[in-house]
XYZ file of C-alpha atoms in Angstrom:
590
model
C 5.857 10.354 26.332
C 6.068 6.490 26.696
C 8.120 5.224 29.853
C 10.056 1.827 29.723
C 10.920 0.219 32.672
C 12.307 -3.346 32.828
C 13.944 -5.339 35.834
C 15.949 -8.119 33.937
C 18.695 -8.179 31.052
C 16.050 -9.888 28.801
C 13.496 -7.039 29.353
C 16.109 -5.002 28.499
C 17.342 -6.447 25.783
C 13.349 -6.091 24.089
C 13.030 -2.277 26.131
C 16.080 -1.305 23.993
C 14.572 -2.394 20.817
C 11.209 -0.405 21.423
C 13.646 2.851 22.525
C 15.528 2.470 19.589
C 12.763 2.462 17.142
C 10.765 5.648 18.963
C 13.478 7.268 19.854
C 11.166 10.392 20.369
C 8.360 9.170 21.899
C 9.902 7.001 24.598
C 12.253 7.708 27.876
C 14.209 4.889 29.870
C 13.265 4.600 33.261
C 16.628 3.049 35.278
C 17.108 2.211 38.992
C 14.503 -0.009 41.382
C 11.600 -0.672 39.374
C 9.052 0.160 42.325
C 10.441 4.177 42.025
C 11.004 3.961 37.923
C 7.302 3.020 37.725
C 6.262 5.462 40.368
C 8.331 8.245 38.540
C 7.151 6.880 34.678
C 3.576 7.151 36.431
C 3.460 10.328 37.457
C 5.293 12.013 34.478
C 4.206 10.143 31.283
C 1.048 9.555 29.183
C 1.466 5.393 28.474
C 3.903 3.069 30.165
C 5.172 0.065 28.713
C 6.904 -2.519 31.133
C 8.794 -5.279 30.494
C 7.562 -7.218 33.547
C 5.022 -9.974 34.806
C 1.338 -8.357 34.708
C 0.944 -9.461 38.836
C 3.894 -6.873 39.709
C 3.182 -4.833 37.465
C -0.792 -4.828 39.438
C 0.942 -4.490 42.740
C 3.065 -1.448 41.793
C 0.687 0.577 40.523
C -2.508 -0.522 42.417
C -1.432 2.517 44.965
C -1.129 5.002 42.462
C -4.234 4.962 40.771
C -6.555 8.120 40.811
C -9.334 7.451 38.223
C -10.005 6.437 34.660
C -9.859 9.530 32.899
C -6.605 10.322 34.771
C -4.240 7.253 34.990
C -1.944 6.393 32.114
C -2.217 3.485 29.815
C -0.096 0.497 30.774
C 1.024 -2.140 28.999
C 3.083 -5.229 30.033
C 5.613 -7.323 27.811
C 6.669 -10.891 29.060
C 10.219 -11.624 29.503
C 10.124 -13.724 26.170
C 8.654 -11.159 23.937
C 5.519 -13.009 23.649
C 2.458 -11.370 24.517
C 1.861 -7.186 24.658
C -0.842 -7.075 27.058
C -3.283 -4.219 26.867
C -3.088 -3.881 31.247
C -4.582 -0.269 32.279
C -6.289 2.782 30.299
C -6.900 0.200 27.428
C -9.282 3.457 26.092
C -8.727 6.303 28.086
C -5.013 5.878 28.552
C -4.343 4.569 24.722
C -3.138 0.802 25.943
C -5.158 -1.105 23.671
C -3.657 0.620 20.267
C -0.218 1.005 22.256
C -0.387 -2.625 22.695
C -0.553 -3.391 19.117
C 2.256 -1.138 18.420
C 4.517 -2.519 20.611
C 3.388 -5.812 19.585
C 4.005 -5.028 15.682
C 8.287 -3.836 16.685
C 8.664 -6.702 18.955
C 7.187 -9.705 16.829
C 4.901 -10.250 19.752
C 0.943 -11.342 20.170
C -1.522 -8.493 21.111
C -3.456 -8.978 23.912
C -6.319 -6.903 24.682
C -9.571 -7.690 26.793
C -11.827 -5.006 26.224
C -15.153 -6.547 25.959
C -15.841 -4.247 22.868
C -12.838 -4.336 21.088
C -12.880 -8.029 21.936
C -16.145 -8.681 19.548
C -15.132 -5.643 16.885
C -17.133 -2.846 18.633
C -15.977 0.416 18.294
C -15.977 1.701 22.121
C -17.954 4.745 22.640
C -15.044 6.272 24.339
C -12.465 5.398 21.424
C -14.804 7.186 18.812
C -12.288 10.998 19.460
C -16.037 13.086 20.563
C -16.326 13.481 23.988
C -19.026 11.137 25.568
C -21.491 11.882 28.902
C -24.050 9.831 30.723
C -24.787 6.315 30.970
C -22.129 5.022 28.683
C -20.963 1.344 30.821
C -25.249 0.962 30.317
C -25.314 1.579 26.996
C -22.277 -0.385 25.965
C -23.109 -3.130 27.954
C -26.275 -3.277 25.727
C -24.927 -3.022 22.213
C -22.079 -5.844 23.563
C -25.381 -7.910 24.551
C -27.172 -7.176 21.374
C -30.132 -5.203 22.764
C -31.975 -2.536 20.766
C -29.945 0.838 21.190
C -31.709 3.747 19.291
C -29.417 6.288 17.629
C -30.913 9.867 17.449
C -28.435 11.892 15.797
C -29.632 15.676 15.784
C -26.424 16.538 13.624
C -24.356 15.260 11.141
C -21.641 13.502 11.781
C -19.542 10.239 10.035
C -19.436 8.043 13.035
C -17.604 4.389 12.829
C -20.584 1.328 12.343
C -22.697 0.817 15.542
C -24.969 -1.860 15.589
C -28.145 0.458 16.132
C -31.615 0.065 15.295
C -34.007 2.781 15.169
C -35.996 2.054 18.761
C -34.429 0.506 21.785
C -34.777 0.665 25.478
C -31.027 2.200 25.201
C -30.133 5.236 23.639
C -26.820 6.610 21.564
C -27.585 10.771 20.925
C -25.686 12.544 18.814
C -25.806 16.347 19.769
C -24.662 19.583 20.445
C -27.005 20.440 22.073
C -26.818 21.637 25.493
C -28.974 18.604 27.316
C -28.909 16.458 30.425
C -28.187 12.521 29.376
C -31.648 10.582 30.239
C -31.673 6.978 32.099
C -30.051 4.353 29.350
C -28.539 6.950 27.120
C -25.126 8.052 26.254
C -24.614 11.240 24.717
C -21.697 12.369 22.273
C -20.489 15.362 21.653
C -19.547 16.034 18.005
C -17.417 19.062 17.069
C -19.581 21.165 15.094
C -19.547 24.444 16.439
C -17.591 27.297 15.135
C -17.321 30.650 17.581
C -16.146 33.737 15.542
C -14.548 36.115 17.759
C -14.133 39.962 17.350
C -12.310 42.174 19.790
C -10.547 45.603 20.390
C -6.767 45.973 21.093
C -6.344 44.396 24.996
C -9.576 43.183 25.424
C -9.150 41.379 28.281
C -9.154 37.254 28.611
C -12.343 37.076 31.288
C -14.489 39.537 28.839
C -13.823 36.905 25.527
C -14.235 33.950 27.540
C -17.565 35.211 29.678
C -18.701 36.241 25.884
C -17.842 32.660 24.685
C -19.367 30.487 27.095
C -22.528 32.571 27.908
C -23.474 32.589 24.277
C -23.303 29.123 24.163
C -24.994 28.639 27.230
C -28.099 30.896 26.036
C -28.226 29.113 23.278
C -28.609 25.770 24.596
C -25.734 24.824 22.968
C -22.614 22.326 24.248
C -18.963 23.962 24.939
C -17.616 20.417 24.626
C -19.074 20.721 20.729
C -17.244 23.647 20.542
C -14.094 23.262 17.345
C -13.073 26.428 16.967
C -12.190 30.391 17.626
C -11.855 32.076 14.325
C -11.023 35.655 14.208
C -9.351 38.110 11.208
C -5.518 37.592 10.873
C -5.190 40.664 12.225
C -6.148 39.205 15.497
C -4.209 36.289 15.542
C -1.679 37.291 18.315
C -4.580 39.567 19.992
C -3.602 38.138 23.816
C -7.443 37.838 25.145
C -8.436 36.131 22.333
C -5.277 33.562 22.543
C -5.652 32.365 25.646
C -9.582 32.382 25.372
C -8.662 29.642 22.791
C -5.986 28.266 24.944
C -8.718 27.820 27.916
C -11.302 26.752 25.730
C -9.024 23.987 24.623
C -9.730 24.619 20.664
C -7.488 26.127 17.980
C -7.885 29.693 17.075
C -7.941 29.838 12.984
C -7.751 33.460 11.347
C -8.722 34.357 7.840
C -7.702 37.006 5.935
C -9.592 40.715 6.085
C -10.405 40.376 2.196
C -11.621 36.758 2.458
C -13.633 37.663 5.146
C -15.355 40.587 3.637
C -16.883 38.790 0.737
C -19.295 36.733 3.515
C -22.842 38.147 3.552
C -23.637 38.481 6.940
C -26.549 40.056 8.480
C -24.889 42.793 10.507
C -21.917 44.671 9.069
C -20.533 47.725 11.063
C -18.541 50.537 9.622
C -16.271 50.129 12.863
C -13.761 46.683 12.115
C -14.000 48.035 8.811
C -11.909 50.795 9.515
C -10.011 49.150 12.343
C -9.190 45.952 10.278
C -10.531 46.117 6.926
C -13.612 44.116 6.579
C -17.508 45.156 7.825
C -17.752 41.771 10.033
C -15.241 39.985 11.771
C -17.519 37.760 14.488
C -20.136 36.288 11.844
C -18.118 36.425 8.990
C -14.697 34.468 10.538
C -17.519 32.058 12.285
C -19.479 32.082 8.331
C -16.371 32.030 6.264
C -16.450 27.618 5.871
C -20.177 27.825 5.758
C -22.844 26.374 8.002
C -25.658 27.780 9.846
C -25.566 31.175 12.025
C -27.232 29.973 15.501
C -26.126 32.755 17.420
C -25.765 36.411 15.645
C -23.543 38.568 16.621
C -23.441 40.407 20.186
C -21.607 42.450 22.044
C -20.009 41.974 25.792
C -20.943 43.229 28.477
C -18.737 44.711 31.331
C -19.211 45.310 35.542
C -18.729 48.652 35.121
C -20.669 49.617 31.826
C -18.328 50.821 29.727
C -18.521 49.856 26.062
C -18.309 46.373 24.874
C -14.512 44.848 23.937
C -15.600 42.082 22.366
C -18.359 40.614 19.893
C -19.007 37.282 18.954
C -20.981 35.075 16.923
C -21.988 31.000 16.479
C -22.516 28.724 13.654
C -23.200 25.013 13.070
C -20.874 23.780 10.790
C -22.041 19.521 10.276
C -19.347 17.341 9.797
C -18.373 16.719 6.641
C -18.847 12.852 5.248
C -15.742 11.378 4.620
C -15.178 8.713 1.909
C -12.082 6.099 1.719
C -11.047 4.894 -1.618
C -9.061 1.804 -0.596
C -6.951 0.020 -2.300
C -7.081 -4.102 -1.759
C -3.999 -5.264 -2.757
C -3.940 -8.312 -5.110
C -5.491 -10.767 -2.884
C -3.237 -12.012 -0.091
C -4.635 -11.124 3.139
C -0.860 -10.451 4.009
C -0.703 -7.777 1.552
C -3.690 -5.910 2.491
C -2.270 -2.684 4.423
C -2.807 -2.044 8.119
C -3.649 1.611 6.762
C -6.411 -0.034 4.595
C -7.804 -2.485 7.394
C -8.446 0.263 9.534
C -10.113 2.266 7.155
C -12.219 -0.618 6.446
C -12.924 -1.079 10.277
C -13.730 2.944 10.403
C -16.406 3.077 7.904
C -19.952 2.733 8.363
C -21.369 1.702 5.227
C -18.987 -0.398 2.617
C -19.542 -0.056 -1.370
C -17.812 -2.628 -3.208
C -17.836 -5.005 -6.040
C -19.390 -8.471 -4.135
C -16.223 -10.700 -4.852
C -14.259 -7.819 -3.535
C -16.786 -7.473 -0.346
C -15.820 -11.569 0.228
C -12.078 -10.825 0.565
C -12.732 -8.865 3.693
C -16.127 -9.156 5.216
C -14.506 -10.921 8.107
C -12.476 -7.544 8.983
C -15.687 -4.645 8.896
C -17.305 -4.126 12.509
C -20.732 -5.248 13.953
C -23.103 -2.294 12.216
C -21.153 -1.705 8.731
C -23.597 -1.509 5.877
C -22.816 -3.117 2.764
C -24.012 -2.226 -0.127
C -22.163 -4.609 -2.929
C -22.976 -5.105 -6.841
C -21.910 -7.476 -9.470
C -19.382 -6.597 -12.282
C -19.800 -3.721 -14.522
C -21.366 -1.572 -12.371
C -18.391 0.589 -11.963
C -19.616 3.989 -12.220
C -22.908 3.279 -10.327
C -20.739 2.178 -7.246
C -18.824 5.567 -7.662
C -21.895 7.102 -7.250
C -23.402 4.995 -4.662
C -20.092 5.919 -2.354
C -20.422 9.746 -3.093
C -23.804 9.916 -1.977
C -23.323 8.088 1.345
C -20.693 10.534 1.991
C -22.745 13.402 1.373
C -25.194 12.527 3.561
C -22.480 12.773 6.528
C -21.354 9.480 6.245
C -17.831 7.552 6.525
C -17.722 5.377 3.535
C -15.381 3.765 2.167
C -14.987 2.407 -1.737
C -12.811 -0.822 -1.830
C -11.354 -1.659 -5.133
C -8.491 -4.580 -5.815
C -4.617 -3.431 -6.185
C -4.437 0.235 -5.915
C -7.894 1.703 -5.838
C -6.276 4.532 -7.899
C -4.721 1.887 -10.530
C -7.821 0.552 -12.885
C -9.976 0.799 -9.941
C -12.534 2.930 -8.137
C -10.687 6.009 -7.543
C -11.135 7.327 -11.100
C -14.917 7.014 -10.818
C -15.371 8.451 -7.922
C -13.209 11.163 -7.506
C -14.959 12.287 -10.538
C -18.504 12.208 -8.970
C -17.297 13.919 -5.626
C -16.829 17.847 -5.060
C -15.304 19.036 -2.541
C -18.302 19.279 0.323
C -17.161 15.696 1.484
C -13.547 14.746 2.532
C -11.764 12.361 0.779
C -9.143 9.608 1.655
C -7.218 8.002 -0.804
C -5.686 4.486 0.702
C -3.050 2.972 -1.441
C -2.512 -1.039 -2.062
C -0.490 -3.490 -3.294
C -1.027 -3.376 -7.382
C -1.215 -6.393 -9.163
C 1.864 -5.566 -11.491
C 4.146 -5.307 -8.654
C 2.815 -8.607 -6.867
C 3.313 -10.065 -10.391
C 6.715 -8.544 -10.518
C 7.731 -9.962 -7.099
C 6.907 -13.055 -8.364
C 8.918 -13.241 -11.662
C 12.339 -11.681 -10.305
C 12.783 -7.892 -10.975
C 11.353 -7.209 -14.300
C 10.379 -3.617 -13.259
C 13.779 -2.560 -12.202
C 13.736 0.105 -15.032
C 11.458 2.418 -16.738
C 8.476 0.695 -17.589
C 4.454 1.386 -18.005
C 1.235 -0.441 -17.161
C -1.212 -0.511 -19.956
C -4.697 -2.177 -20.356
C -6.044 -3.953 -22.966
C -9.372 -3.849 -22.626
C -11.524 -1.426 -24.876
C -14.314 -1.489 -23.196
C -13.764 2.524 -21.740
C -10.968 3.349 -24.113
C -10.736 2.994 -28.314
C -8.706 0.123 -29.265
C -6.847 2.827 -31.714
C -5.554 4.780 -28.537
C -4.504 1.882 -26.673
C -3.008 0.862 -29.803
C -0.683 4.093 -30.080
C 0.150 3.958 -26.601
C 1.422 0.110 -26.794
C 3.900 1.453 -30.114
C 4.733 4.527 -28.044
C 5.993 1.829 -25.399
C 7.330 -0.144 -27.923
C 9.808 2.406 -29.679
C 10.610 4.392 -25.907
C 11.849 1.144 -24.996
C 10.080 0.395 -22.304
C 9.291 -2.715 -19.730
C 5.530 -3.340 -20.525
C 2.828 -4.944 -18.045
C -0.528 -5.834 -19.509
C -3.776 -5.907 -17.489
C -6.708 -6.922 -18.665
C -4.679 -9.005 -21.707
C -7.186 -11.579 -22.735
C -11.186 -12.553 -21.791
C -13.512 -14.960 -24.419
C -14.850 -11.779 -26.032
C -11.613 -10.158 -26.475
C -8.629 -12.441 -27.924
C -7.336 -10.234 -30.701
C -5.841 -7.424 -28.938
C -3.116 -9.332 -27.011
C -1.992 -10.713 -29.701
C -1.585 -7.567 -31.603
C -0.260 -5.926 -28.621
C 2.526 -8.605 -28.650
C 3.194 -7.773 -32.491
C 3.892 -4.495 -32.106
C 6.253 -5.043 -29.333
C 7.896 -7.554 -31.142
C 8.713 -4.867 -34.313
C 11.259 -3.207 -31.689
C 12.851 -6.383 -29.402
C 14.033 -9.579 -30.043
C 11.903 -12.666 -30.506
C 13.932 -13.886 -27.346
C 13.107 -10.982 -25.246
C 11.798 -12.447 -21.731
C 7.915 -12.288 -21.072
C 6.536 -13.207 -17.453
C 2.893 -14.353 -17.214
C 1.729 -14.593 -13.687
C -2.218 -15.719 -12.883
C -4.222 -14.899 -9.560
C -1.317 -13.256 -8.138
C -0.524 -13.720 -4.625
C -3.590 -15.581 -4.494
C -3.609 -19.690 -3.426
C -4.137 -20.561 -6.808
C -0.922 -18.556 -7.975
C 1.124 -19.666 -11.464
C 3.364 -18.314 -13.299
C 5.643 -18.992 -15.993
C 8.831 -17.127 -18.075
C 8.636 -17.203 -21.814
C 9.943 -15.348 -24.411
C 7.844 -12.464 -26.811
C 8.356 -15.230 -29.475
C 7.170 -18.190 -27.329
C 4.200 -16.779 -25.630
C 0.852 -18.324 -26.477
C -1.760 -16.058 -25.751
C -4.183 -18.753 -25.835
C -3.049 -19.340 -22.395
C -4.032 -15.536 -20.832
C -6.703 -14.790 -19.423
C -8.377 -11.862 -17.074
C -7.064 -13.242 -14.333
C -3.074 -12.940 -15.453
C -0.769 -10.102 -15.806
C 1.550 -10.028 -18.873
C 5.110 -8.387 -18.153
C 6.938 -8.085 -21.817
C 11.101 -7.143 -20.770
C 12.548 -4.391 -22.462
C 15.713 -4.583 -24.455
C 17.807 -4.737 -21.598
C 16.021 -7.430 -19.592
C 17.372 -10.878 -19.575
C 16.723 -14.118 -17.458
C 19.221 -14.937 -14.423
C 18.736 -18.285 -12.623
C 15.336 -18.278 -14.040
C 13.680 -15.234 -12.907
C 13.583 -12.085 -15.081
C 15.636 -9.136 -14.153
C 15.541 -5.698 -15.630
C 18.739 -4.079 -14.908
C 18.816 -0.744 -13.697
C 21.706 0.600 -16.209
C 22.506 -0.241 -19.622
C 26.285 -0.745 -19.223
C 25.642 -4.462 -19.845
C 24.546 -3.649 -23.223
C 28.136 -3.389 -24.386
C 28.710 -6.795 -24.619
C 29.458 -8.605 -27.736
C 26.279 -10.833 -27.704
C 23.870 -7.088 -27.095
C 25.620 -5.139 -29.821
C 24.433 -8.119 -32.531
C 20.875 -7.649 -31.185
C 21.026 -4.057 -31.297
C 22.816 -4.743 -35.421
C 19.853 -7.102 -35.911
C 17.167 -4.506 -34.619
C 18.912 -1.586 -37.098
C 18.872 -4.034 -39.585
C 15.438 -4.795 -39.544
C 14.691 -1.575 -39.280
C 16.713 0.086 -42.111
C 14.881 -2.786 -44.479
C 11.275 -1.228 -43.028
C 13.009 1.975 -43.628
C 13.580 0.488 -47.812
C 10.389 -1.043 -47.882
C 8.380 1.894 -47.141
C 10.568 3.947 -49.881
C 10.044 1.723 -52.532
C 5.961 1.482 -51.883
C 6.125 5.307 -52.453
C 7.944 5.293 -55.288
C 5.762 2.654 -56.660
C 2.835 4.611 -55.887
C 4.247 7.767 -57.801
């Protein structure tokens, strides 16, 4: 929960905004602001106050216990200005907070991290818990000094400006080890505890099971993910608040599912008691990975026979690959969703002119890999593979990455041993149509014209498909120097089923600095004039120009007018003499 505490009626005035748009995540601290901030303190995870940053110092200087303890705290100026990042700008959440609160107010950001300050990603913002000598070590990646990273496991970190040696050291592990002088260890969640037990085993017997198996194995609780355990132990109360303690989720799986895992020691007895030979290594096997610790039994004070059973596997994170969408150009209209994912991903793949548009936004670390044009299907591939190695990649194509762009390639390439992220954008036929009016304010279709990947006979039947369903039509790809016949045919075809005076937009380097466009009509259009760089938007029947921009209407009651029904006589006219023609050369031919 957020607290909001102001002191005057223009605080107010912006606290009431921020309640009113998180209505859910926020409570309204009234009264004297010394005991709101007090109570908001002690009761809520992030505060927000309306309030100058020096009393906002002095109020909570006495309450303070500790970083991983205090709440994040951000302060808002009495004229909505600023959204200062104050306390727990990590820990507490204040930095992101702060550009939340900034983003519903209209206000600046402020934030004075030193690493989010230069683009670092913090080691304590990465979601893995962190140990040892992390101020040391991020001091020395902030100063540029050589910090090593030794990652034992797997895992698709954010970029870190690493280098193989250094004097400092990031280690990835799960491993159960002591942090040396210089070195900062994370704690990656890659360890999956399968659980067996019999009806009322009690809490202390799973948990002393738990923890001394990891222990004996050298291995990290803090990497610990997981309990997983057969459905039919989902509500088993030990095993609950084992998970509960542990601070993991408990995930069951289904008898059946679980007895098609080879593992190395079935028993007859959870076979009979719940309908599969293994419950510990199978539920800890079922999502793969590597068995570290088979299964064994627990062990009780006063001898009796074991309750519970357990096993451990390694399963490595999984690399995770971002197809992101662009949008047509305008920084404006690249997504916040999209930004971060580009700010998230350690290595980049992405067409070089593409790689321009945003190198500015990617963190110190990112590695680029970037190609010229018409390398489409290499760059899927390129993307894929970084991901498999336990990577987070992500593939940046313009528009919608799923709209002519990289999303095709390389969801075709990937299985499903890496995760994968599709980020939407902007598409250029939409920027287009924001330009020219409303021309998409019906039914309508996107179609390419370049044969390059698909026979100029099926885009050919999918244009006179178009043509006869009526449809609002936007070209991509209309026109380059080796390709200048298929617009015009294109425009032919469209122009057997609508009026010569049916309204055409043409729109070039949309949203882009160097932005035209123009409104013509089918019969007007030169297509001399297109090039790659243009979108074509052909109206349908129904679209018409108002006050110069092109309008699609979203119902066809206009139609009745006296000036449609001669265009729709003229269209059946033309068409019944098509209809004669084509009789006649028949007849001829018999």
């Amino acid at each position: 929960m957020i607290g909001l505490i102001s002191a005057t009626a223009a605080g107010a005035a912006a606290r009431d905004r921020l309640a009113a748009a998180w209505p859910d995540r926020t409570r309204v601290y009234e009264g004297p602001v010394a005991d709101a901030v007090r109570a908001a303190f002690a009761s809520c995870e992030q505060l927000v106050c309306f309030l100058a940053t020096g009393a906002v110092v002095r109020l909570v200087a006495p309450l303070l216990a500790g970083k991983a303890a205090d709440p994040g705290v951000v302060c808002v100026d009495e004229g909505g200005r600023f959204a200062v990042s104050l306390l727990g700008g990590h820990g507490g959440g204040a930095n992101d907070l702060a550009r939340e609160v900034a983003g519903v107010l209209g206000a600046e950001p402020v934030v004075t991290t030193a690493t989010d300050a230069v683009g670092l990603a913090g080691l304590d913002t990465l979601g893995l818990p962190v140990e040892g000598d992390v101020a040391a070590v991020s001091r020395a990646l902030l100063d540029g000094e050589a910090v090593a990273l030794r990652a034992e496991v797997a895992w698709p970190l954010p970029p870190l400006p690493v280098a193989d040696e250094g004097a400092y050291t990031v280690r990835l592990t799960d491993r159960l080890v002591e942090p040396g002088e210089g070195e900062a260890v994370l704690r990656p969640p890659t360890l999956v505890v399968g659980v067996g037990a019999s009806k009322g085993a009690p809490v202390e017997e799973v948990l002393a099971l738990v923890e001394g198996a990891l222990r004996e194995a050298g291995l990290s609780a803090a990497s610990l993910a997981e309990l997983a355990t057969v459905d039919a132990k989902a509500e088993e109360p030990g095993i609950v608040e084992a998970a509960r303690r542990l601070g993991v989720p408990l995930v069951t799986y289904g008898a059946e599912e679980l007895a098609r895992i080879d593992v190395p020691h079935p028993s007859d007895a959870p076979l009979a008691a719940v309908g599969t030979p293994s419950v510990a290594e199978a539920a800890a096997l079922v999502r793969g990975g590597e068995l570290l610790v088979p299964k064994r039994k627990s062990e009780r004070a006063d001898g009796g026979p074991a309750r519970a059973t357990c096993a451990v596997v390694r399963r490595p994170g999984r690399g995770r690959l971002a197809v992101v969408g662009l949008g047509p150009g305008a920084r404006d209209l690249l997504t916040p969703r999209a930004e971060a994912e580009l700010r998230r991903a350690s290595v980049l793949v992405g067409l070089d002119q593409y790689v321009d548009q945003i190198r500015d936004l990617l963190r110190p670390g990112t590695r680029i890999l970037e190609s010229g044009l018409g390398a489409e299907e290499e760059r899927a591939r390129t993307a894929v593979e970084e991901a498999r190695r336990g990577r987070a990649v992500a593939l940046i194509g313009s528009g919608d990455a799923g709209v002519y762009a990289m999303a095709s390639p390389a969801l075709a390439e990937a299985s499903d041993d890496i995760d994968v992220v599709g980020v939407p954008g902007v598409t250029a036929a939409l920027a287009a149509g924001a330009v020219l009016g409303a021309p998409l304010g019906h039914d309508h279709v996107s179609i390419s014209l370049s044969d390059l990947h698909t026979p100029w006979e099926v885009i050919e039947r999918r244009v006179r498909a178009a043509a006869e369903a009526d449809l609002v039509v936007t070209f991509y790809n209309p026109r380059s120097r080796g390709r200048d016949w298929q617009l015009p045919k294109a425009l032919a075809i469209l122009a057997g089923h609508r009026a010569p005076t049916t309204p055409v937009g043409v729109v070039r380097n949309a949203s882009r600095p160097d932005e035209s466009s123009r409104l013509t009509t089918l019969a007007a259009l030169d297509p001399a004039t297109v090039d790659m760089m243009t979108v074509v938007t052909v109206g349908n029947t129904a679209t018409r120009e108002v006050a110069g921009r092109m309008v699609t209407p979203r119902g066809y009651r206009w139609q009745e007018t006296p000036e449609r029904q001669e265009i729709q006589k003229a269209q059946e006219a033309q068409k019944a003499q098509k209809a004669r023609e084509t009789r006649e050369t028949q007849e001829e031919a018999r």
